[in-house]
């Protein structure tokens, strides 16, 4: 799974070990060892029973091998076709919540939907995000993904409110349609249209441009290319040795972020000037920069606008969760459909009907057309369930917490495994089967504890509805424009969810 994707399916993890990094790897291992010893000491205290809570004990489990704990098994499961096997094995021995030691630290893993719910909802006051050091460095202190309390709530509400608004959806629907159609038509303009094309790359092209447009209204061209290039450099550093010295990966990524920041800051400054000139008649907000600049701080009582540096940094940081997730779900939906001709036929049928209706009435598509396609929504939910891009949520307990007879001790990291819940036969019949029809019975409910691909609580993904809309539009135009044959490919779950060969497909116009 998933598991070692550090929950960042959106993260490109690349370990580039140069000679300096090799030296540092040794230092890093030493540090891991110290952490291990500290973990052991904690474990001994626990055995002696000098715990703050007399009644409850932390979940059962094992620390595994000295130094590496259970990391190897954890990583290895990510390379199998059943990435939840690491979790399942321990669940069968210790129960749904257990203790382990992976990635250099003791961790409590929850595969229990009710415990996960409490962890996700107790945001900010008891549980805070807990990312690997390199991610913390790269995100910066003011990132929405890291901040807690009132400011996180405010930022979340502004961005979520904008992305959920019907005005935004109406506008972005047109943008997505244009972008999807442009990409689809380019497939036939190639020198040899019978050559396979790599769906994983094609979907990325569409979604990055849309993401940048919704955040800061940059159109395709030189600036867009600059952003693409620099952003790719930034995300390479998300999981690497957190050393900020020249020559190291982290340094290069931080430099790339600086360059991006300069450009984004200029867009924010220009927009601020335009806003001042249009103070009396500002019109509807176009993008996330607009809504952040216009917010006056009424909702949290501060009555203060957000600092321009804070806005600029967050625009870049919001690209991180949005960049990889949507194109991967698009690609994997096509993969699952290619392997399930009956499901594909149902999807084509539903979408052909919509197209026919639109052609006959000569009406334009509106966003509700796409999201009301029941079977298509089932395909998206089923893809999200099976290939949970963000497989788990990492949190740290700020105090001792009791949840359903478990004690989570202060300072411990909790990994709320979403995939384990999605792939548990207690929650889903035949969980390994791609079955979009199952959603006809249960409906697509984001409130259900058993289906949380977008997280939950105060940090529920603000891009949820937008993502589903974008994927629906892509699937509609793909299946009504082309048929395809997908070449043999495999899903890999480590370090992030990907298809091994980028899903090569040969397309034929309908
Ligand atoms: C299939 C696509 C997506 C999936 C599965 C997904 C999943 C998630 C999950 C699980 C979280 C919660 C993380 C946590 O609790 O720590 C999250 C947060 C977030 N997502 Fe998404 N996401 C997707 C697409 C997007 C897109 C397209 C955007 C941008 C427009 C976006 C922006 C964010 C932001 C800003 C947060 C942080 C919210 C906060 O901490 O307040 N996501 N996402």
Coordinates of C-alpha atoms and ligand atoms in Angstrom, one line a residue:
X1 CA 0.0 0.0 0.0
X2 CA 0.1 2.6 0.6
X3 CA 1.6 2.2 3.9
X4 CA 5.0 3.5 3.2
X5 CA 3.7 6.1 0.9
X6 CA 3.9 8.1 4.1
X7 CA 0.3 8.7 3.3
X8 CA 1.4 11.1 0.6
X9 CA 0.2 9.6 -2.5
X10 CA 0.6 13.1 -3.9
X11 CA 4.3 12.9 -3.0
X12 CA 7.1 11.9 -5.5
X13 CA 9.6 10.1 -3.3
X14 CA 13.0 10.0 -4.8
X15 CA 16.0 9.0 -2.9
X16 CA 18.9 10.3 -4.7
X17 CA 22.0 9.2 -2.9
X18 CA 25.0 11.2 -4.0
X19 CA 28.3 10.8 -2.2
X20 CA 27.4 13.5 0.4
X21 CA 24.0 12.0 0.9
X22 CA 25.6 8.6 1.5
X23 CA 27.7 10.1 4.4
X24 CA 24.5 11.7 5.7
X25 CA 22.7 8.4 5.4
X26 CA 25.1 7.0 7.9
X27 CA 24.5 9.9 10.3
X28 CA 20.8 9.4 9.7
X29 CA 21.0 5.7 10.6
X30 CA 22.8 6.7 13.8
X31 CA 20.0 9.1 14.6
X32 CA 17.5 6.3 13.9
X33 CA 19.4 4.1 16.3
X34 CA 19.2 6.7 19.1
X35 CA 15.5 7.1 18.4
X36 CA 15.1 3.3 18.6
X37 CA 16.9 3.2 22.0
X38 CA 14.5 5.9 23.2
X39 CA 11.6 4.0 21.9
X40 CA 12.8 0.9 23.9
X41 CA 13.1 2.9 27.0
X42 CA 9.6 4.1 26.6
X43 CA 8.6 0.4 26.1
X44 CA 10.2 -0.6 29.4
X45 CA 8.4 2.2 31.3
X46 CA 5.3 0.8 29.8
X47 CA 6.1 -2.7 31.0
X48 CA 6.7 -1.4 34.5
X49 CA 3.3 0.2 34.4
X50 CA 4.5 3.7 35.3
X51 CA 2.0 5.2 32.8
X52 CA -0.1 8.2 33.4
X53 CA -3.2 6.1 32.9
X54 CA -3.5 3.2 35.3
X55 CA -6.5 1.6 33.8
X56 CA -5.8 1.6 30.1
X57 CA -2.7 0.4 28.3
X58 CA -1.4 1.4 24.9
X59 CA -2.4 -1.0 22.1
X60 CA -0.5 -4.2 21.9
X61 CA 2.2 -4.8 19.2
X62 CA 5.9 -5.3 18.7
X63 CA 8.8 -3.0 18.0
X64 CA 10.4 -5.5 15.6
X65 CA 14.1 -5.5 15.0
X66 CA 16.6 -3.1 16.6
X67 CA 17.0 0.1 14.7
X68 CA 14.8 -0.7 11.7
X69 CA 11.8 -2.0 13.7
X70 CA 9.3 -3.4 11.2
X71 CA 10.1 -1.1 8.4
X72 CA 11.3 -3.7 5.9
X73 CA 8.1 -5.7 6.1
X74 CA 6.1 -2.5 5.9
X75 CA 7.9 -1.4 2.7
X76 CA 7.8 -4.8 1.2
X77 CA 4.0 -5.0 1.5
X78 CA 3.9 -1.9 -0.6
X79 CA 5.4 -3.8 -3.5
X80 CA 2.8 -6.6 -3.5
X81 CA -0.6 -6.6 -5.0
X82 CA -2.1 -6.7 -1.5
X83 CA -0.5 -3.7 0.2
X84 CA -2.7 -4.0 3.2
X85 CA -1.1 -7.3 4.1
X86 CA 1.2 -5.6 6.7
X87 CA -1.8 -4.2 8.5
X88 CA -3.9 -7.3 8.2
X89 CA -1.3 -9.6 9.7
X90 CA -0.9 -7.5 12.8
X91 CA -4.6 -6.8 13.0
X92 CA -5.2 -10.6 13.2
X93 CA -2.7 -10.9 16.1
X94 CA -3.2 -7.7 18.1
X95 CA -6.6 -6.4 17.1
X96 CA -7.7 -3.4 15.0
X97 CA -5.4 -0.9 16.8
X98 CA -1.8 -2.0 17.3
X99 CA 1.7 -0.7 18.0
X100 CA 4.6 -1.0 15.7
X101 CA 7.9 0.7 15.0
X102 CA 8.5 1.9 11.4
X103 CA 10.4 4.6 9.7
X104 CA 12.5 5.4 12.7
X105 CA 9.7 5.9 15.2
X106 CA 7.2 4.0 17.3
X107 CA 3.7 4.4 15.8
X108 CA 0.2 3.3 16.7
X109 CA -1.7 2.1 13.7
X110 CA -5.5 2.2 13.6
X111 CA -7.4 0.1 11.1
X112 CA -10.7 0.8 13.1
X113 CA -13.1 3.2 11.3
X114 CA -14.4 4.5 14.6
X115 CA -11.0 5.2 16.0
X116 CA -10.0 6.8 12.7
X117 CA -13.0 9.0 12.9
X118 CA -12.0 10.3 16.4
X119 CA -8.4 10.9 15.3
X120 CA -9.6 12.8 12.2
X121 CA -12.2 14.9 14.1
X122 CA -10.0 15.8 17.1
X123 CA -8.1 18.2 14.9
X124 CA -5.7 20.8 16.3
X125 CA -6.5 20.5 20.0
X126 CA -5.5 16.9 20.5
X127 CA -4.1 15.5 17.2
X128 CA -1.9 17.6 14.9
X129 CA -0.4 16.6 11.5
X130 CA 2.9 14.8 11.8
X131 CA 4.9 14.6 8.6
X132 CA 8.4 13.3 7.9
X133 CA 11.1 16.0 8.5
X134 CA 11.8 16.6 4.9
X135 CA 8.1 17.4 4.2
X136 CA 8.0 19.7 7.2
X137 CA 11.0 21.6 5.8
X138 CA 9.6 21.8 2.3
X139 CA 6.1 22.8 3.2
X140 CA 7.1 25.6 5.5
X141 CA 5.5 26.6 8.8
X142 CA 2.6 28.4 7.4
X143 CA 1.3 25.7 5.1
X144 CA -2.4 24.8 5.4
X145 CA -1.2 21.2 5.7
X146 CA 0.8 22.1 8.9
X147 CA -0.9 24.9 10.7
X148 CA -3.5 24.3 13.4
X149 CA -6.2 26.2 15.2
X150 CA -8.1 29.3 14.0
X151 CA -5.9 30.1 11.0
X152 CA -6.2 26.6 9.5
X153 CA -9.9 26.7 10.0
X154 CA -10.1 30.1 8.3
X155 CA -8.0 29.1 5.4
X156 CA -9.8 25.8 5.0
X157 CA -13.2 27.5 5.0
X158 CA -12.1 30.2 2.4
X159 CA -10.6 27.7 0.0
X160 CA -13.3 25.0 0.5
X161 CA -16.1 27.5 0.2
X162 CA -14.7 28.8 -3.1
X163 CA -14.1 25.3 -4.6
X164 CA -17.6 24.2 -3.6
X165 CA -19.4 27.3 -5.0
X166 CA -21.7 26.7 -8.0
X167 CA -20.1 29.8 -9.7
X168 CA -16.7 28.3 -9.5
X169 CA -17.9 24.9 -10.7
X170 CA -19.8 26.4 -13.6
X171 CA -16.6 28.2 -14.8
X172 CA -14.1 25.5 -14.1
X173 CA -16.3 23.0 -16.0
X174 CA -15.7 24.9 -19.2
X175 CA -12.0 25.1 -18.5
X176 CA -11.8 21.4 -17.8
X177 CA -13.8 20.5 -20.9
X178 CA -11.6 22.6 -23.1
X179 CA -8.4 21.2 -21.6
X180 CA -9.7 17.6 -21.8
X181 CA -10.9 18.0 -25.4
X182 CA -7.6 19.6 -26.4
X183 CA -5.6 16.8 -25.0
X184 CA -7.9 14.1 -26.5
X185 CA -7.6 15.7 -30.0
X186 CA -3.9 15.9 -29.7
X187 CA -3.8 12.1 -29.6
X188 CA -4.9 11.9 -33.2
X189 CA -2.6 14.7 -34.3
X190 CA 0.5 12.7 -33.5
X191 CA 2.7 11.4 -36.3
X192 CA 1.6 7.9 -35.6
X193 CA -1.7 7.8 -33.8
X194 CA -1.5 4.0 -33.5
X195 CA 1.5 4.3 -31.2
X196 CA 0.6 3.7 -27.6
X197 CA 0.3 6.8 -25.4
X198 CA 1.0 6.9 -21.7
X199 CA -2.2 7.7 -19.9
X200 CA -0.5 8.6 -16.6
X201 CA 1.4 11.4 -18.4
X202 CA -1.5 12.6 -20.4
X203 CA -3.8 13.0 -17.4
X204 CA -1.1 14.9 -15.6
X205 CA -0.9 17.4 -18.4
X206 CA -4.6 18.2 -18.1
X207 CA -4.8 18.3 -14.3
X208 CA -1.7 20.4 -13.6
X209 CA -2.8 23.2 -15.9
X210 CA -6.3 23.2 -14.4
X211 CA -4.9 23.2 -10.8
X212 CA -2.7 26.2 -11.6
X213 CA -5.6 28.0 -13.2
X214 CA -7.9 27.5 -10.2
X215 CA -5.2 28.6 -7.8
X216 CA -3.8 31.6 -9.7
X217 CA -5.3 31.9 -13.2
X218 CA -2.0 31.4 -15.1
X219 CA -2.7 30.4 -18.7
X220 CA -0.7 27.8 -20.7
X221 CA 2.5 29.4 -21.9
X222 CA 5.9 30.3 -20.7
X223 CA 4.8 31.0 -17.1
X224 CA 3.0 27.7 -16.9
X225 CA 6.0 25.8 -18.2
X226 CA 8.2 27.6 -15.6
X227 CA 5.8 26.5 -12.8
X228 CA 5.6 22.9 -14.1
X229 CA 9.4 22.7 -14.2
X230 CA 10.1 24.2 -10.8
X231 CA 7.2 22.3 -9.1
X232 CA 8.6 19.0 -10.3
X233 CA 11.9 20.0 -8.6
X234 CA 10.1 20.9 -5.4
X235 CA 8.2 17.7 -5.0
X236 CA 11.3 15.6 -5.6
X237 CA 12.5 16.8 -2.2
X238 CA 9.4 15.9 -0.3
X239 CA 10.9 12.7 0.9
X240 CA 14.7 12.9 1.1
X241 CA 17.4 13.6 3.7
X242 CA 16.4 16.9 5.3
X243 CA 19.8 18.5 4.8
X244 CA 19.7 22.1 3.5
X245 CA 23.3 22.2 2.1
X246 CA 24.3 22.8 -1.5
X247 CA 24.4 19.6 -3.5
X248 CA 21.7 17.9 -1.5
X249 CA 18.3 17.2 -2.9
X250 CA 16.5 19.2 -0.2
X251 CA 18.6 22.3 -1.0
X252 CA 17.7 22.0 -4.7
X253 CA 14.0 21.7 -3.9
X254 CA 14.0 24.6 -1.6
X255 CA 15.8 26.7 -4.2
X256 CA 13.1 25.7 -6.7
X257 CA 10.4 26.7 -4.2
X258 CA 12.1 30.1 -3.8
X259 CA 12.0 30.7 -7.5
X260 CA 8.4 29.7 -7.7
X261 CA 7.6 31.9 -4.7
X262 CA 9.1 35.0 -6.5
X263 CA 6.8 34.4 -9.4
X264 CA 3.7 33.7 -7.4
X265 CA 4.4 36.7 -5.2
X266 CA 4.5 39.0 -8.2
X267 CA 1.1 37.6 -9.4
X268 CA -0.3 38.3 -5.8
X269 CA 1.1 41.8 -5.8
X270 CA -0.3 42.6 -9.2
X271 CA -3.6 41.3 -8.2
X272 CA -3.6 43.3 -5.0
X273 CA -3.1 46.5 -7.1
X274 CA -5.9 45.6 -9.5
X275 CA -8.1 44.9 -6.5
X276 CA -7.5 48.4 -5.1
X277 CA -8.4 49.9 -8.5
X278 CA -11.6 47.9 -8.7
X279 CA -12.5 48.3 -5.0
X280 CA -16.0 49.4 -5.7
X281 CA -16.9 46.7 -8.3
X282 CA -14.7 43.7 -7.7
X283 CA -16.9 41.1 -9.6
X284 CA -16.8 37.4 -8.8
X285 CA -13.5 35.9 -7.5
X286 CA -11.6 34.1 -10.3
X287 CA -9.3 31.9 -8.3
X288 CA -7.9 31.1 -4.9
X289 CA -5.6 34.2 -4.8
X290 CA -8.7 36.3 -5.2
X291 CA -10.6 34.8 -2.4
X292 CA -7.6 34.8 -0.1
X293 CA -6.9 38.5 -0.8
X294 CA -10.5 39.5 -0.3
X295 CA -10.9 37.8 3.0
X296 CA -11.1 40.4 5.8
X297 CA -10.8 38.1 8.8
X298 CA -14.4 38.6 9.9
X299 CA -15.0 34.8 10.3
X300 CA -12.4 34.4 13.0
X301 CA -12.8 37.9 14.5
X302 CA -9.3 39.0 13.7
X303 CA -10.6 41.6 11.2
X304 CA -7.3 41.4 9.4
X305 CA -6.4 40.4 5.9
X306 CA -4.0 37.6 5.3
X307 CA -0.3 38.6 4.8
X308 CA 0.8 38.5 1.1
X309 CA 3.7 36.2 1.9
X310 CA 1.4 33.8 3.6
X311 CA -0.9 33.7 0.6
X312 CA 1.9 33.2 -1.9
X313 CA 3.4 30.4 0.0
X314 CA 0.1 28.6 0.5
X315 CA -0.7 28.8 -3.3
X316 CA 2.4 26.7 -3.9
X317 CA 1.8 24.4 -1.0
X318 CA -1.8 23.7 -2.1
X319 CA -0.4 22.4 -5.3
X320 CA 1.1 19.5 -3.4
X321 CA -2.1 17.6 -2.4
X322 CA -3.7 18.4 -5.7
X323 CA -1.0 17.6 -8.2
X324 CA -0.7 13.8 -8.2
X325 CA -4.0 12.6 -6.8
X326 CA -6.5 13.5 -9.5
X327 CA -4.5 12.2 -12.5
X328 CA -3.7 9.0 -10.7
X329 CA -7.4 8.3 -10.0
X330 CA -8.2 9.1 -13.7
X331 CA -5.5 6.6 -14.8
X332 CA -6.5 3.9 -12.4
X333 CA -10.1 4.2 -13.3
X334 CA -9.1 3.5 -16.9
X335 CA -7.0 0.6 -15.8
X336 CA -9.8 -1.0 -13.7
X337 CA -12.3 -0.4 -16.5
X338 CA -9.9 -2.0 -19.1
X339 CA -9.8 -5.1 -16.9
X340 CA -13.6 -5.1 -16.4
X341 CA -15.4 -4.9 -19.8
X342 CA -18.9 -5.2 -18.2
X343 CA -18.3 -2.1 -16.1
X344 CA -16.8 -0.3 -19.0
X345 CA -19.9 -1.1 -21.2
X346 CA -22.2 0.3 -18.4
X347 CA -20.0 3.5 -18.2
X348 CA -20.0 4.0 -22.0
X349 CA -23.8 3.4 -22.1
X350 CA -24.5 6.0 -19.4
X351 CA -22.2 8.6 -20.9
X352 CA -23.4 8.0 -24.5
X353 CA -26.9 8.7 -23.3
X354 CA -25.8 12.0 -21.9
X355 CA -23.9 12.9 -25.0
X356 CA -26.9 12.1 -27.2
X357 CA -29.2 14.2 -25.0
X358 CA -26.8 17.1 -25.3
X359 CA -26.3 16.7 -29.0
X360 CA -30.0 16.6 -29.7
X361 CA -30.9 19.6 -27.5
X362 CA -27.8 21.5 -28.6
X363 CA -27.3 22.5 -25.0
X364 CA -24.0 23.1 -23.4
X365 CA -22.9 20.7 -20.6
X366 CA -23.2 22.1 -17.1
X367 CA -21.4 20.7 -14.1
X368 CA -24.5 19.0 -12.7
X369 CA -24.7 16.9 -15.9
X370 CA -21.5 15.2 -15.0
X371 CA -21.9 14.7 -11.3
X372 CA -25.4 13.3 -11.7
X373 CA -24.1 10.3 -13.7
X374 CA -24.7 7.6 -11.1
X375 CA -22.7 4.8 -12.5
X376 CA -19.8 7.1 -13.4
X377 CA -19.8 8.3 -9.8
X378 CA -19.7 4.7 -8.7
X379 CA -16.7 4.0 -10.9
X380 CA -14.9 7.0 -9.3
X381 CA -15.8 5.9 -5.7
X382 CA -14.7 2.3 -6.4
X383 CA -11.4 3.5 -7.8
X384 CA -10.9 5.8 -4.8
X385 CA -11.7 2.8 -2.5
X386 CA -9.4 0.3 -4.1
X387 CA -6.4 2.5 -5.0
X388 CA -6.6 4.9 -2.1
X389 CA -4.1 7.5 -3.2
X390 CA -3.8 8.9 0.3
X391 CA -3.7 5.6 2.1
X392 CA -3.3 6.9 5.7
X393 CA -3.3 10.0 7.7
X394 CA -0.5 10.7 10.1
X395 CA -1.1 12.5 13.3
X396 CA 0.6 13.2 16.6
X397 CA -1.1 13.1 20.0
X398 CA -0.6 16.3 22.0
X399 CA -1.9 14.6 25.2
X400 CA -2.9 11.1 26.4
X401 CA -6.1 10.2 24.6
X402 CA -8.5 7.4 25.3
X403 CA -10.4 6.1 22.3
X404 CA -12.7 3.1 22.5
X405 CA -10.7 1.4 25.3
X406 CA -7.3 2.2 23.7
X407 CA -4.8 4.6 25.2
X408 CA -2.9 6.8 22.8
X409 CA 0.0 8.2 24.9
X410 CA 1.0 11.8 24.5
X411 CA 3.7 12.3 21.9
X412 CA 3.0 9.2 19.9
X413 CA 2.3 9.2 16.2
X414 CA -1.0 7.7 15.1
X415 CA -1.4 6.4 11.6
X416 CA -5.1 6.2 10.7
X417 CA -5.1 3.7 7.9
X418 CA -7.8 4.5 5.4
X419 CA -6.9 1.7 3.0
X420 CA -7.3 -1.0 5.7
X421 CA -10.8 0.2 6.3
X422 CA -11.6 0.3 2.5
X423 CA -10.2 -3.2 2.0
X424 CA -11.8 -4.9 5.0
X425 CA -14.4 -7.5 4.2
X426 CA -16.2 -6.5 7.4
X427 CA -17.0 -3.3 5.6
X428 CA -17.1 -4.3 1.9
X429 CA -18.2 -7.6 0.4
X430 CA -15.4 -9.0 -1.8
X431 CA -13.2 -6.0 -1.2
X432 CA -10.6 -7.0 -3.8
X433 CA -13.2 -6.9 -6.6
X434 CA -13.7 -3.8 -8.7
X435 CA -17.4 -3.5 -8.3
X436 CA -18.9 0.0 -9.1
X437 CA -22.4 -1.4 -8.7
X438 CA -21.9 -1.7 -4.9
X439 CA -22.3 2.1 -4.7
X440 CA -25.9 1.8 -6.2
X441 CA -26.9 0.1 -3.0
X442 CA -25.0 2.2 -0.5
X443 CA -24.8 5.5 -2.3
X444 CA -21.7 7.7 -2.3
X445 CA -21.7 9.1 1.2
X446 CA -18.7 11.0 2.4
X447 CA -20.0 10.9 5.9
X448 CA -19.6 7.1 6.2
X449 CA -16.7 6.2 8.5
X450 CA -16.0 3.3 6.1
X451 CA -15.3 5.4 3.1
X452 CA -12.8 8.3 3.7
X453 CA -10.5 8.7 0.7
X454 CA -10.7 12.5 1.2
X455 CA -10.0 12.3 5.0
X456 CA -12.5 13.8 7.4
X457 CA -13.2 16.3 10.1
X458 CA -11.6 19.8 10.0
X459 CA -9.1 18.7 7.3
X460 CA -11.6 17.0 5.0
X461 CA -10.1 17.6 1.5
X462 CA -11.4 21.0 0.3
X463 CA -10.8 19.7 -3.3
X464 CA -13.2 16.8 -2.9
X465 CA -16.1 18.0 -5.2
X466 CA -13.8 19.6 -7.6
X467 CA -11.8 16.4 -8.0
X468 CA -14.9 14.3 -8.6
X469 CA -16.1 16.8 -11.2
X470 CA -12.7 16.8 -13.0
X471 CA -12.5 13.0 -13.1
X472 CA -16.2 12.8 -14.3
X473 CA -15.5 15.2 -17.2
X474 CA -12.4 13.3 -18.2
X475 CA -14.1 10.0 -18.2
X476 CA -17.1 11.3 -20.1
X477 CA -15.1 12.7 -23.0
X478 CA -12.7 9.8 -23.1
X479 CA -15.3 7.1 -23.4
X480 CA -17.5 9.1 -25.9
X481 CA -14.5 10.0 -28.1
X482 CA -12.4 6.9 -28.1
X483 CA -12.2 3.2 -27.5
X484 CA -8.9 1.9 -26.3
X485 CA -6.8 -1.2 -25.7
X486 CA -4.6 -1.0 -22.6
X487 CA -1.3 -2.8 -22.6
X488 CA -0.4 -5.1 -19.7
X489 CA 0.5 -3.0 -16.7
X490 CA 0.6 -3.3 -12.9
X491 CA -0.3 -1.0 -10.1
X492 CA 2.6 -0.4 -7.6
X493 CA 1.9 1.0 -4.2
X494 CA 5.3 2.0 -3.2
X495 CA 6.6 4.7 -2.8
X496 CA 3.4 6.2 -4.2
X497 CA 0.5 4.6 -6.1
X498 CA 1.5 4.4 -9.7
X499 CA 1.2 2.2 -12.7
X500 CA 4.5 0.5 -13.4
X501 CA 4.5 1.4 -17.2
X502 CA 2.5 4.6 -17.0
X503 CA -0.5 2.7 -18.5
X504 CA 0.2 2.5 -22.2
X505 CA -3.0 2.6 -24.3
X506 CA -3.7 2.4 -28.0
X507 CA -6.7 4.6 -28.8
X508 CA -9.1 4.5 -31.7
X509 CA -11.7 7.2 -32.4
X510 CA -15.4 6.1 -32.0
Ligands
LIG1 C1 -8.6 12.4 -5.8 C2 -8.1 13.5 -5.4 C3 -7.8 13.9 -4.0 C4 -7.7 13.1 -2.9 C5 -7.9 11.6 -2.8 C6 -7.4 13.9 -1.7 C7 -7.3 13.5 -0.4 C8 -7.0 14.4 0.6 C9 -7.0 13.9 2.0 C10 -7.1 12.5 2.5 C11 -6.7 15.0 2.8 C12 -6.6 15.1 4.3 C13 -5.2 15.2 4.7 C14 -5.1 15.2 6.3 O1 -6.1 15.1 7.0 O2 -4.0 15.4 6.7 C15 -6.6 16.2 1.9 C16 -6.4 17.4 2.3 C17 -6.2 18.5 1.4 N1 -6.5 18.5 0.0 FE1 -7.0 16.9 -1.1 N2 -7.3 15.2 -2.2 C18 -7.5 15.2 -3.6 C19 -7.5 16.3 -4.4 C20 -7.2 17.6 -4.0 C21 -7.1 18.7 -4.9 C22 -7.4 18.7 -6.4 C23 -6.8 19.8 -4.2 C24 -6.6 21.2 -4.6 C25 -7.5 21.9 -5.3 C26 -6.7 19.4 -2.8 C27 -6.3 20.2 -1.7 C28 -6.2 19.7 -0.5 C29 -5.8 20.6 0.6 C30 -5.5 22.1 0.5 C31 -5.8 19.8 1.8 C32 -5.5 20.3 3.2 C33 -6.7 20.7 4.0 C34 -6.4 21.1 5.4 O3 -5.5 20.5 6.0 O4 -7.1 21.9 5.9 N3 -6.9 18.0 -2.8 N4 -6.8 15.7 0.6

